[in-house]
mmCIF file of C-alpha atoms in Angstrom:
data_model
loop_
_atom_site.group_PDB
_atom_site.id
_atom_site.type_symbol
_atom_site.label_atom_id
_atom_site.label_comp_id
_atom_site.label_asym_id
_atom_site.label_seq_id
_atom_site.Cartn_x
_atom_site.Cartn_y
_atom_site.Cartn_z
ATOM 1 C CA MET A 1 -29.454 21.238 33.176
ATOM 2 C CA GLU A 2 -26.261 23.201 32.609
ATOM 3 C CA ILE A 3 -24.417 20.065 31.557
ATOM 4 C CA PHE A 4 -26.930 19.477 28.753
ATOM 5 C CA TYR A 5 -26.484 23.026 27.496
ATOM 6 C CA ILE A 6 -22.711 22.584 27.519
ATOM 7 C CA LEU A 7 -22.917 19.244 25.673
ATOM 8 C CA GLY A 8 -25.353 20.745 23.180
ATOM 9 C CA ALA A 9 -23.025 23.670 22.559
ATOM 10 C CA ILE A 10 -20.059 21.316 22.030
ATOM 11 C CA LEU A 11 -22.038 19.185 19.572
ATOM 12 C CA LEU A 12 -23.155 22.301 17.699
ATOM 13 C CA ILE A 13 -19.572 23.541 17.436
ATOM 14 C CA LEU A 14 -18.422 20.143 16.160
ATOM 15 C CA LEU A 15 -21.239 20.084 13.606
ATOM 16 C CA LEU A 16 -20.389 23.573 12.361
ATOM 17 C CA ALA A 17 -16.702 22.607 12.165
ATOM 18 C CA CYS A 18 -17.559 19.545 10.071
ATOM 19 C CA ILE A 19 -19.672 21.683 7.716
ATOM 20 C CA CYS A 20 -17.106 24.480 7.393
ATOM 21 C CA PHE A 21 -14.100 22.203 7.100
ATOM 22 C CA HIS A 22 -15.768 19.300 5.306
ATOM 23 C CA SER A 23 -12.843 18.704 2.939
ATOM 24 C CA TYR A 24 -10.264 18.517 5.712
ATOM 25 C CA VAL A 25 -12.475 16.321 7.897
ATOM 26 C CA THR A 26 -13.080 13.906 5.004
ATOM 27 C CA LEU A 27 -9.381 13.647 4.179
ATOM 28 C CA PHE A 28 -8.549 13.117 7.852
ATOM 29 C CA ILE A 29 -11.064 10.280 8.182
ATOM 30 C CA VAL A 30 -9.866 8.676 4.940
ATOM 31 C CA ALA A 31 -6.242 8.869 6.042
ATOM 32 C CA ILE A 32 -6.986 7.354 9.453
ATOM 33 C CA THR A 33 -9.278 4.515 8.353
ATOM 34 C CA GLY A 34 -8.453 3.876 4.696
ATOM 35 C CA LYS A 35 -5.173 1.983 4.901
ATOM 36 C CA LYS A 36 -6.275 -0.347 7.679
ATOM 37 C CA ARG A 37 -9.535 -1.099 5.876
ATOM 38 C CA MET A 38 -7.671 -1.931 2.655
ATOM 39 C CA GLN A 39 -5.198 -4.081 4.563
ATOM 40 C CA ARG A 40 -8.042 -6.055 6.164
ATOM 41 C CA LYS A 41 -9.654 -6.648 2.762
ATOM 42 C CA LEU A 42 -6.393 -7.912 1.296
ATOM 43 C CA TYR A 43 -5.779 -10.165 4.283
ATOM 44 C CA LYS A 44 -9.286 -11.613 4.001
ATOM 45 C CA GLY A 45 -8.778 -12.295 0.289
ATOM 46 C CA CYS A 46 -5.387 -13.898 0.900
ATOM 47 C CA LYS A 47 -6.791 -16.119 3.618
ATOM 48 C CA ALA A 48 -9.577 -17.294 1.315
ATOM 49 C CA ASN A 49 -7.039 -18.224 -1.382
ATOM 50 C CA ASP A 50 -4.314 -19.626 0.899
ATOM 51 C CA PHE A 51 -1.864 -16.856 -0.009
ATOM 52 C CA LEU A 52 0.815 -15.973 2.522
ATOM 53 C CA THR A 53 0.956 -12.286 3.451
ATOM 54 C CA ILE A 54 3.271 -9.963 5.419
ATOM 55 C CA SER A 55 2.315 -6.425 6.417
ATOM 56 C CA ASP A 56 4.176 -3.327 7.607
ATOM 57 C CA LEU A 57 7.735 -4.232 6.669
ATOM 58 C CA TYR A 58 10.721 -1.874 6.418
ATOM 59 C CA VAL A 59 13.641 -2.184 3.993
ATOM 60 C CA PRO A 60 16.625 0.144 3.511
ATOM 61 C CA THR A 61 17.242 1.948 0.238
ATOM 62 C CA ASP A 62 20.448 2.905 -1.500
ATOM 63 C CA GLU A 63 19.968 6.500 -0.285
ATOM 64 C CA ASN A 64 20.664 5.380 3.300
ATOM 65 C CA LYS A 65 16.977 5.691 4.128
ATOM 66 C CA THR A 66 14.217 3.181 4.799
ATOM 67 C CA ASN A 67 11.078 2.386 2.837
ATOM 68 C CA HIS A 68 7.899 1.037 4.367
ATOM 69 C CA ILE A 69 6.043 -1.783 2.610
ATOM 70 C CA ASP A 70 2.328 -1.851 3.391
ATOM 71 C CA THR A 71 1.669 -5.416 2.266
ATOM 72 C CA ILE A 72 3.496 -8.287 0.559
ATOM 73 C CA ILE A 73 1.425 -11.114 -0.898
ATOM 74 C CA PHE A 74 3.034 -14.434 -1.768
ATOM 75 C CA ALA A 75 0.637 -15.976 -4.291
ATOM 76 C CA ASN A 76 1.114 -19.103 -6.411
ATOM 77 C CA LYS A 77 3.052 -17.561 -9.306
ATOM 78 C CA TYR A 78 4.174 -14.086 -8.203
ATOM 79 C CA ILE A 79 5.078 -12.013 -5.185
ATOM 80 C CA TYR A 80 3.077 -8.773 -4.996
ATOM 81 C CA ILE A 81 4.527 -5.619 -3.462
ATOM 82 C CA ILE A 82 1.571 -3.460 -2.484
ATOM 83 C CA THR A 83 1.298 0.173 -1.455
ATOM 84 C CA GLN A 84 -2.083 1.257 -0.089
ATOM 85 C CA LEU A 85 -3.021 4.816 -0.995
ATOM 86 C CA ALA A 86 -5.788 6.439 1.070
ATOM 87 C CA GLN A 87 -7.012 9.580 -0.674
ATOM 88 C CA ALA A 88 -10.264 11.254 -1.711
ATOM 89 C CA GLY A 89 -11.056 12.730 -5.106
ATOM 90 C CA GLU A 90 -9.825 12.103 -8.644
ATOM 91 C CA ILE A 91 -6.262 10.891 -9.143
ATOM 92 C CA LYS A 92 -4.232 11.539 -12.285
ATOM 93 C CA THR A 93 -1.606 8.796 -12.323
ATOM 94 C CA SER A 94 1.647 8.328 -14.195
ATOM 95 C CA LEU A 95 4.221 5.559 -14.474
ATOM 96 C CA ASP A 96 7.350 7.684 -14.295
ATOM 97 C CA ASP A 97 6.489 11.200 -13.081
ATOM 98 C CA ASN A 98 7.712 11.979 -9.577
ATOM 99 C CA MET A 99 4.301 13.264 -8.552
ATOM 100 C CA TRP A 100 0.669 12.288 -9.048
ATOM 101 C CA ARG A 101 -2.139 14.836 -8.894
ATOM 102 C CA VAL A 102 -5.201 14.531 -6.679
ATOM 103 C CA VAL A 103 -8.168 16.835 -7.277
ATOM 104 C CA TYR A 104 -10.654 17.062 -4.424
ATOM 105 C CA ASP A 105 -13.197 19.783 -3.739
ATOM 106 C CA LYS A 106 -11.764 21.769 -6.701
ATOM 107 C CA LYS A 107 -8.293 21.761 -5.135
ATOM 108 C CA MET A 108 -5.273 20.054 -6.665
ATOM 109 C CA THR A 109 -2.716 18.383 -4.388
ATOM 110 C CA PRO A 110 0.497 16.720 -5.615
ATOM 111 C CA ILE A 111 1.484 13.417 -3.989
ATOM 112 C CA ARG A 112 4.570 11.261 -4.464
ATOM 113 C CA ASN A 113 4.290 8.560 -7.111
ATOM 114 C CA PRO A 114 3.942 5.299 -5.109
ATOM 115 C CA LEU A 115 4.982 3.190 -8.111
ATOM 116 C CA LEU A 116 8.466 4.709 -7.859
ATOM 117 C CA HIS A 117 8.462 3.760 -4.191
ATOM 118 C CA ASN A 118 7.600 0.162 -5.088
ATOM 119 C CA ARG A 119 10.384 0.066 -7.686
ATOM 120 C CA LYS A 120 12.955 0.993 -5.067
ATOM 121 C CA VAL A 121 11.641 -1.679 -2.724
ATOM 122 C CA ILE A 122 11.689 -4.373 -5.403
ATOM 123 C CA SER A 123 15.182 -3.393 -6.533
ATOM 124 C CA LYS A 124 16.483 -3.647 -2.970
ATOM 125 C CA LEU A 125 14.807 -6.985 -2.287
ATOM 126 C CA VAL A 126 16.150 -8.485 -5.512
ATOM 127 C CA THR A 127 19.714 -7.512 -4.622
ATOM 128 C CA THR A 128 19.338 -8.846 -1.082
ATOM 129 C CA VAL A 129 17.367 -12.110 -1.291
ATOM 130 C CA PRO A 130 19.222 -14.950 -3.081
ATOM 131 C CA ASN A 131 17.670 -16.297 -6.320
ATOM 132 C CA LEU A 132 14.931 -13.655 -6.300
ATOM 133 C CA GLU A 133 14.396 -11.902 -9.657
ATOM 134 C CA GLU A 134 12.350 -8.866 -10.659
ATOM 135 C CA SER A 135 10.305 -11.081 -12.964
ATOM 136 C CA ASP A 136 9.082 -12.925 -9.841
ATOM 137 C CA MET A 137 7.413 -9.774 -8.540
ATOM 138 C CA LYS A 138 4.524 -7.470 -9.390
ATOM 139 C CA SER A 139 3.948 -3.918 -8.149
ATOM 140 C CA ILE A 140 0.440 -2.808 -7.172
ATOM 141 C CA VAL A 141 -0.882 0.465 -5.797
ATOM 142 C CA VAL A 142 -4.271 -0.109 -4.152
ATOM 143 C CA VAL A 143 -6.306 3.105 -4.022
ATOM 144 C CA SER A 144 -9.115 3.709 -1.534
ATOM 145 C CA LYS A 145 -12.725 3.545 -2.691
ATOM 146 C CA THR A 146 -13.062 7.289 -2.004
ATOM 147 C CA CYS A 147 -11.101 7.941 -5.228
ATOM 148 C CA ASN A 148 -11.686 7.915 -8.959
ATOM 149 C CA LEU A 149 -8.838 7.002 -11.298
ATOM 150 C CA ALA A 150 -8.606 9.541 -14.115
ATOM 151 C CA ASN A 151 -6.550 7.249 -16.354
ATOM 152 C CA ASN A 152 -5.334 3.682 -16.780
ATOM 153 C CA ILE A 153 -1.555 3.179 -16.754
ATOM 154 C CA ASN A 154 -1.403 -0.538 -15.969
ATOM 155 C CA THR A 155 1.368 -2.582 -17.549
ATOM 156 C CA ASP A 156 2.261 -6.263 -17.257
ATOM 157 C CA LYS A 157 4.217 -5.621 -14.061
ATOM 158 C CA GLU A 158 2.828 -2.407 -12.508
ATOM 159 C CA PHE A 159 -0.801 -1.795 -11.616
ATOM 160 C CA VAL A 160 -3.014 0.855 -10.028
ATOM 161 C CA VAL A 161 -6.397 -0.443 -8.859
ATOM 162 C CA LEU A 162 -9.289 0.553 -6.610
ATOM 163 C CA GLU A 163 -9.531 -1.387 -3.351
ATOM 164 C CA ASN A 164 -12.726 -3.266 -4.273
ATOM 165 C CA LYS A 165 -11.000 -4.714 -7.375
ATOM 166 C CA ALA A 166 -7.543 -5.404 -5.916
ATOM 167 C CA MET A 167 -7.960 -9.049 -4.953
ATOM 168 C CA GLN A 168 -9.675 -9.907 -8.227
ATOM 169 C CA LEU A 169 -6.781 -8.285 -10.104
ATOM 170 C CA ILE A 170 -4.316 -10.565 -8.326
ATOM 171 C CA LEU A 171 -6.456 -13.632 -9.038
ATOM 172 C CA ASP A 172 -6.721 -12.670 -12.725
ATOM 173 C CA ILE A 173 -2.946 -12.179 -13.009
ATOM 174 C CA GLU A 174 -2.384 -15.584 -11.452
ATOM 175 C CA LYS A 175 -4.989 -17.267 -13.667
ATOM 176 C CA ASN A 176 -3.786 -15.724 -16.937
ATOM 177 C CA SER A 177 -0.063 -16.258 -16.346
ATOM 178 C CA ASN A 178 1.815 -19.061 -18.105
ATOM 179 C CA GLU A 179 4.503 -19.071 -15.419
ATOM 180 C CA ASP A 180 5.068 -22.166 -13.329
ATOM 181 C CA ILE A 181 3.755 -22.247 -9.787
ATOM 182 C CA ILE A 182 6.417 -21.278 -7.251
ATOM 183 C CA ASP A 183 7.515 -24.178 -5.096
ATOM 184 C CA PRO A 184 5.871 -23.787 -1.633
ATOM 185 C CA TYR A 185 9.264 -24.248 0.018
ATOM 186 C CA GLU A 186 10.618 -21.367 -2.071
ATOM 187 C CA ILE A 187 7.696 -19.183 -1.015
ATOM 188 C CA GLU A 188 8.418 -20.027 2.599
ATOM 189 C CA ARG A 189 12.101 -19.208 2.091
ATOM 190 C CA TYR A 190 11.296 -15.861 0.470
ATOM 191 C CA ALA A 191 8.819 -14.955 3.214
ATOM 192 C CA LYS A 192 11.329 -15.824 5.925
ATOM 193 C CA ALA A 193 14.075 -13.807 4.193
ATOM 194 C CA PHE A 194 11.775 -10.774 3.790
ATOM 195 C CA TYR A 195 10.637 -10.950 7.397
ATOM 196 C CA GLU A 196 14.162 -11.282 8.795
ATOM 197 C CA TYR A 197 15.371 -8.466 6.551
ATOM 198 C CA GLY A 198 12.541 -6.294 7.881
ATOM 199 C CA LEU A 199 13.429 -7.093 11.503
ATOM 200 C CA GLU A 200 17.069 -6.249 10.827
ATOM 201 C CA THR A 201 16.033 -2.929 9.278
ATOM 202 C CA GLU A 202 13.756 -2.060 12.216
ATOM 203 C CA LYS A 203 16.640 -2.796 14.578
ATOM 204 C CA LEU A 204 18.857 -0.362 12.653
ATOM 205 C CA ILE A 205 16.108 2.287 12.771
ATOM 206 C CA LYS A 206 15.859 1.960 16.567
ATOM 207 C CA GLU A 207 19.644 2.145 16.928
ATOM 208 C CA LYS A 208 19.738 5.366 14.882
ATOM 209 C CA LYS A 209 16.961 6.899 16.979
ATOM 210 C CA GLY A 210 18.861 5.970 20.148
ATOM 211 C CA LYS A 211 21.963 7.886 19.099
#
């Protein structure tokens, strides 16, 4: 019987911890599960529309650091650089401010502006991959469904969207664009260049860690 009392006590402690630290528990769960869930949704949407996708790629920046790319989608007319943001609460976004503001459980937390992150990535890719231009690419921040967006800052090349609307956004951009469809061989060349560039960057990261 003692084992049941011990298990009951442990469960009670865990329950009390969840009640007392609800905000922290929620944010922890969102952080752990949110990005992977969003990535799976994007992959499913890409597969249904025959879009090529690459996930978890690293590229160097001009500051001698590396930037992680959550997802790259090679659609028919554009290449989409996507950052997945797993948060909870209301997000006040901005195109150019260094920080965004997240309000959850009456507490405000500043987070780095992921659009600026995407700009650095796009700038580096354009200077590295031959014949690739900024006009070929779109920047999207996909925000977890546990958030509300306090404002709309979308432009013709930068977007912030909730996860359940992300794939439809990409399809709408493709449908409404007057640009020509990218040659499939060009898409394959871009994807190969991005992938090889990412492998080269990961190799450099490992070499630095080994020193």
